[in-house]
mmCIF file with all atom_site columns, C-alpha atoms in Angstrom:
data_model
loop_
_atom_site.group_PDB
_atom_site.id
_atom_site.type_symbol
_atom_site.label_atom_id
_atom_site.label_alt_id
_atom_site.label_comp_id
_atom_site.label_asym_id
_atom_site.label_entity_id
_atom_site.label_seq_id
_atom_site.pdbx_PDB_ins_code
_atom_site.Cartn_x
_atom_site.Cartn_y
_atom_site.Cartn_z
_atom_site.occupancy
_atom_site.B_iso_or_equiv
_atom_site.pdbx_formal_charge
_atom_site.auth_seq_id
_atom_site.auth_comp_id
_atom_site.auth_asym_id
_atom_site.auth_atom_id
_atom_site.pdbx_PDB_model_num
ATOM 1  C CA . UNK K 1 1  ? 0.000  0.000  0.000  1.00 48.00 ? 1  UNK K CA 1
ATOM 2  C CA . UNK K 1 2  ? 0.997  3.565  -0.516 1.00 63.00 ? 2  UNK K CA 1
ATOM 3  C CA . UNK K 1 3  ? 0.928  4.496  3.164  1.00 86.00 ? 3  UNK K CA 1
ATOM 4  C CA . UNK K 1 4  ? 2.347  1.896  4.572  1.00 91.00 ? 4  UNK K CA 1
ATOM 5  C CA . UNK K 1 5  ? 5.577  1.368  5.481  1.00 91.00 ? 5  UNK K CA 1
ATOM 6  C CA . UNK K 1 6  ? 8.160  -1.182 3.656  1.00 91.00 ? 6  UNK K CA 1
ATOM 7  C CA . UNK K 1 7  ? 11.658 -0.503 5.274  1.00 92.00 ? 7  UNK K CA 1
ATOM 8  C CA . UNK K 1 8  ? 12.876 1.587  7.562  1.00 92.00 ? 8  UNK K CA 1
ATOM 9  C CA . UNK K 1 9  ? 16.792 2.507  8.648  1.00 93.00 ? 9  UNK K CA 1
ATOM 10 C CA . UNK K 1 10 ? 18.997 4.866  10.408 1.00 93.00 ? 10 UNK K CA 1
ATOM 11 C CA . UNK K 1 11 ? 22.254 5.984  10.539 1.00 93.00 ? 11 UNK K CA 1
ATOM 12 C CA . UNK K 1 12 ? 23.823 7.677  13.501 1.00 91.00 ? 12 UNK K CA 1
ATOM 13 C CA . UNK K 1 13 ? 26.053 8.158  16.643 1.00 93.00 ? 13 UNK K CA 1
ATOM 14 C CA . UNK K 1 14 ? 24.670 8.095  20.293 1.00 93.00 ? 14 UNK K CA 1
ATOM 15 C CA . UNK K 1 15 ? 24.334 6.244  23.593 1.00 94.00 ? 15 UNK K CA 1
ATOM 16 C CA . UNK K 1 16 ? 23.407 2.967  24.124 1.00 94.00 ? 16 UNK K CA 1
ATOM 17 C CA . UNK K 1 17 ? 20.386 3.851  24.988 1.00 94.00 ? 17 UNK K CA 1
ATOM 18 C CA . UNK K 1 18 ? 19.566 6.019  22.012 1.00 95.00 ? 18 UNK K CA 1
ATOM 19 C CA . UNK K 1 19 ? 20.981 3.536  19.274 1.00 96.00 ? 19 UNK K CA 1
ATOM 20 C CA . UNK K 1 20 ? 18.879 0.689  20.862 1.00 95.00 ? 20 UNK K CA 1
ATOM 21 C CA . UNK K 1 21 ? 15.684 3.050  20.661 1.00 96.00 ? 21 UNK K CA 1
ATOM 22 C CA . UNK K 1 22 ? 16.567 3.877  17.004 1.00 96.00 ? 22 UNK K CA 1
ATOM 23 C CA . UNK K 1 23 ? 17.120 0.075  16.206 1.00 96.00 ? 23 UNK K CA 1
ATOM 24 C CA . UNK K 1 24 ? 13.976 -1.191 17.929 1.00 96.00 ? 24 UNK K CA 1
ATOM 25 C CA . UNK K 1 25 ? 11.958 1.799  16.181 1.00 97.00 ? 25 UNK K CA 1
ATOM 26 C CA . UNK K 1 26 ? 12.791 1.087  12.784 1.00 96.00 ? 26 UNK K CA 1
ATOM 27 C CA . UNK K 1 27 ? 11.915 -2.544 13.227 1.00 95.00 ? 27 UNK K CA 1
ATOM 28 C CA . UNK K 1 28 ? 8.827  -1.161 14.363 1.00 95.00 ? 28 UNK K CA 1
ATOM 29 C CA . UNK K 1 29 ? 7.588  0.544  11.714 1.00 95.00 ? 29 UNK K CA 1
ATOM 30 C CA . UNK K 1 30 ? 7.985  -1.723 9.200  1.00 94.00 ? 30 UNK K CA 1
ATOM 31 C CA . UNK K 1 31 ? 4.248  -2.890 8.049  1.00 93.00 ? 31 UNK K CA 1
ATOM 32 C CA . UNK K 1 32 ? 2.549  0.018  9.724  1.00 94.00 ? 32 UNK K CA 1
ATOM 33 C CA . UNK K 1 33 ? 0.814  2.652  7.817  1.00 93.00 ? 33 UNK K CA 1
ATOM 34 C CA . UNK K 1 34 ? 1.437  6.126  8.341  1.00 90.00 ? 34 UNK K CA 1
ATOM 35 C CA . UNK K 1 35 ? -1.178 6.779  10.543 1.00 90.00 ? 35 UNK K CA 1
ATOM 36 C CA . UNK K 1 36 ? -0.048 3.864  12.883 1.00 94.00 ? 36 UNK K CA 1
ATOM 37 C CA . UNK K 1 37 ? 3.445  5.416  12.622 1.00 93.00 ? 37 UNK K CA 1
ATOM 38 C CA . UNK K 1 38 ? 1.995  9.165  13.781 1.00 92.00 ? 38 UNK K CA 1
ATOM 39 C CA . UNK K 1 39 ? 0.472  7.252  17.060 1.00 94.00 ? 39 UNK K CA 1
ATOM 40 C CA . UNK K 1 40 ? 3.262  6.011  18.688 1.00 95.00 ? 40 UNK K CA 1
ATOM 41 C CA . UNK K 1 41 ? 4.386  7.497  21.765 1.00 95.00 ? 41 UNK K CA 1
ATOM 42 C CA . UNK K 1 42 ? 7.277  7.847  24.449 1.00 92.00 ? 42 UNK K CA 1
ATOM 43 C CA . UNK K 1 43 ? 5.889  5.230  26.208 1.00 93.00 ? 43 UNK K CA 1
ATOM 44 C CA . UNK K 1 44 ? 5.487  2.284  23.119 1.00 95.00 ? 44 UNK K CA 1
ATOM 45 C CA . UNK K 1 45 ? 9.471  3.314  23.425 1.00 94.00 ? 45 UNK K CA 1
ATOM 46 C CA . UNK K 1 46 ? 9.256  2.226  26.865 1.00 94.00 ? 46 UNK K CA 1
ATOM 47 C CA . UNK K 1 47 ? 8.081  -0.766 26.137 1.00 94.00 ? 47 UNK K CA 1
ATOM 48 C CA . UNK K 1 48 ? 9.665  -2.288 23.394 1.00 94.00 ? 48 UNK K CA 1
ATOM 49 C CA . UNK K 1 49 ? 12.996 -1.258 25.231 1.00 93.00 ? 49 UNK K CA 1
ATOM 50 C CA . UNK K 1 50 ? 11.794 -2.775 28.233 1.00 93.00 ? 50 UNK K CA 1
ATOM 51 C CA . UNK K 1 51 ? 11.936 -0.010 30.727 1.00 89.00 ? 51 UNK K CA 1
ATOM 52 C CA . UNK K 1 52 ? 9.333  1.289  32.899 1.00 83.00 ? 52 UNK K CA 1
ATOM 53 C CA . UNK K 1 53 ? 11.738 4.247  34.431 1.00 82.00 ? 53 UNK K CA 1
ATOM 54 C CA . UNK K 1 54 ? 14.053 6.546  33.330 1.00 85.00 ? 54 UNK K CA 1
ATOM 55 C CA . UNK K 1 55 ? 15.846 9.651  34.806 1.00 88.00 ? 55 UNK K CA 1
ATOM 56 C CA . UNK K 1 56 ? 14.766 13.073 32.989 1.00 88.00 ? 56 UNK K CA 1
ATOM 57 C CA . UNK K 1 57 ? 17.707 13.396 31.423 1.00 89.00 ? 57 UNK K CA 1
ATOM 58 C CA . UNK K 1 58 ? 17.643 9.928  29.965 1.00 92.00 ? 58 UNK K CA 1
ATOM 59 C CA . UNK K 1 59 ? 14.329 10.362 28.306 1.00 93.00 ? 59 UNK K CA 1
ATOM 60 C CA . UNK K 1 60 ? 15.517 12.341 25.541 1.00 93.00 ? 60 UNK K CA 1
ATOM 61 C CA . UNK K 1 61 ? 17.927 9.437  24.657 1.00 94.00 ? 61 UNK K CA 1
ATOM 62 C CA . UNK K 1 62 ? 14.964 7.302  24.113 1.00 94.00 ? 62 UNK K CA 1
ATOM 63 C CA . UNK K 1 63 ? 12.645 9.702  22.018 1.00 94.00 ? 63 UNK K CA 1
ATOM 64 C CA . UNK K 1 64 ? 15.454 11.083 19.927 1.00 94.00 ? 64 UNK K CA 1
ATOM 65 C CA . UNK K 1 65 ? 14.668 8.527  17.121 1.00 95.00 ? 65 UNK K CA 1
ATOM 66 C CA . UNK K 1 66 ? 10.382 9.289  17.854 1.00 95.00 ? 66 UNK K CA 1
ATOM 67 C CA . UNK K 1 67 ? 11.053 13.209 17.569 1.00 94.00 ? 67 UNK K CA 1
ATOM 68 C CA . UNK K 1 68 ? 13.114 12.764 14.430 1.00 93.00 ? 68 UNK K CA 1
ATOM 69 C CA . UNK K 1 69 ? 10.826 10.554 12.716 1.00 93.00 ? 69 UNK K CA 1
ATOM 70 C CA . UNK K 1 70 ? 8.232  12.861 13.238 1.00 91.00 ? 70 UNK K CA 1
ATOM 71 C CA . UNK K 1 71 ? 10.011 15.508 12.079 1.00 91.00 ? 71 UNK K CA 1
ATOM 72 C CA . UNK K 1 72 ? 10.185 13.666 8.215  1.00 88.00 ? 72 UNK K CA 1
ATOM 73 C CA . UNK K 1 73 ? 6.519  12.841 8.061  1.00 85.00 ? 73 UNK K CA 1
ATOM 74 C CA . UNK K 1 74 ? 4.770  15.076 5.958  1.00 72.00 ? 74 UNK K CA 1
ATOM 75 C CA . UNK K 1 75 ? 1.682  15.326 5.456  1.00 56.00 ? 75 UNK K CA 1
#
């Protein structure tokens, strides 16, 4: 379909935390359409990393990947 997604990648530097996030993400998104893609939150990062708590300034390592792939959908 036209809106759905076929592959996904990335390509950067970061923490462990923040590469894992990015890795899981794109793994994620593979099969979804766009709108599925647009719901995902902080917390589905949560989960499919498997943490339920994070200090503040760790949660930016885990949405980095979210934020940026919201950033390249357009409408």
């Amino acid at each position: 379909e036209g809106d759905t997604v076929v592959e996904a990648s990335w390509e950067g530097e970061g923490c462990a935390i923040s590469t894992a996030s990015a890795s899981l993400l794109t793994e994620e998104l593979k099969g979804k359409t766009i709108k599925e893609v647009r719901a995902l939150e902080k917390e589905d990062l949560f989960k499919m990393l498997g943490i339920d708590q994070l200090g503040p300034g760790r949660v930016k390592c885990v949405t980095l990947s979210l934020e940026t792939l919201r950033e390249c959908i357009t409408d």
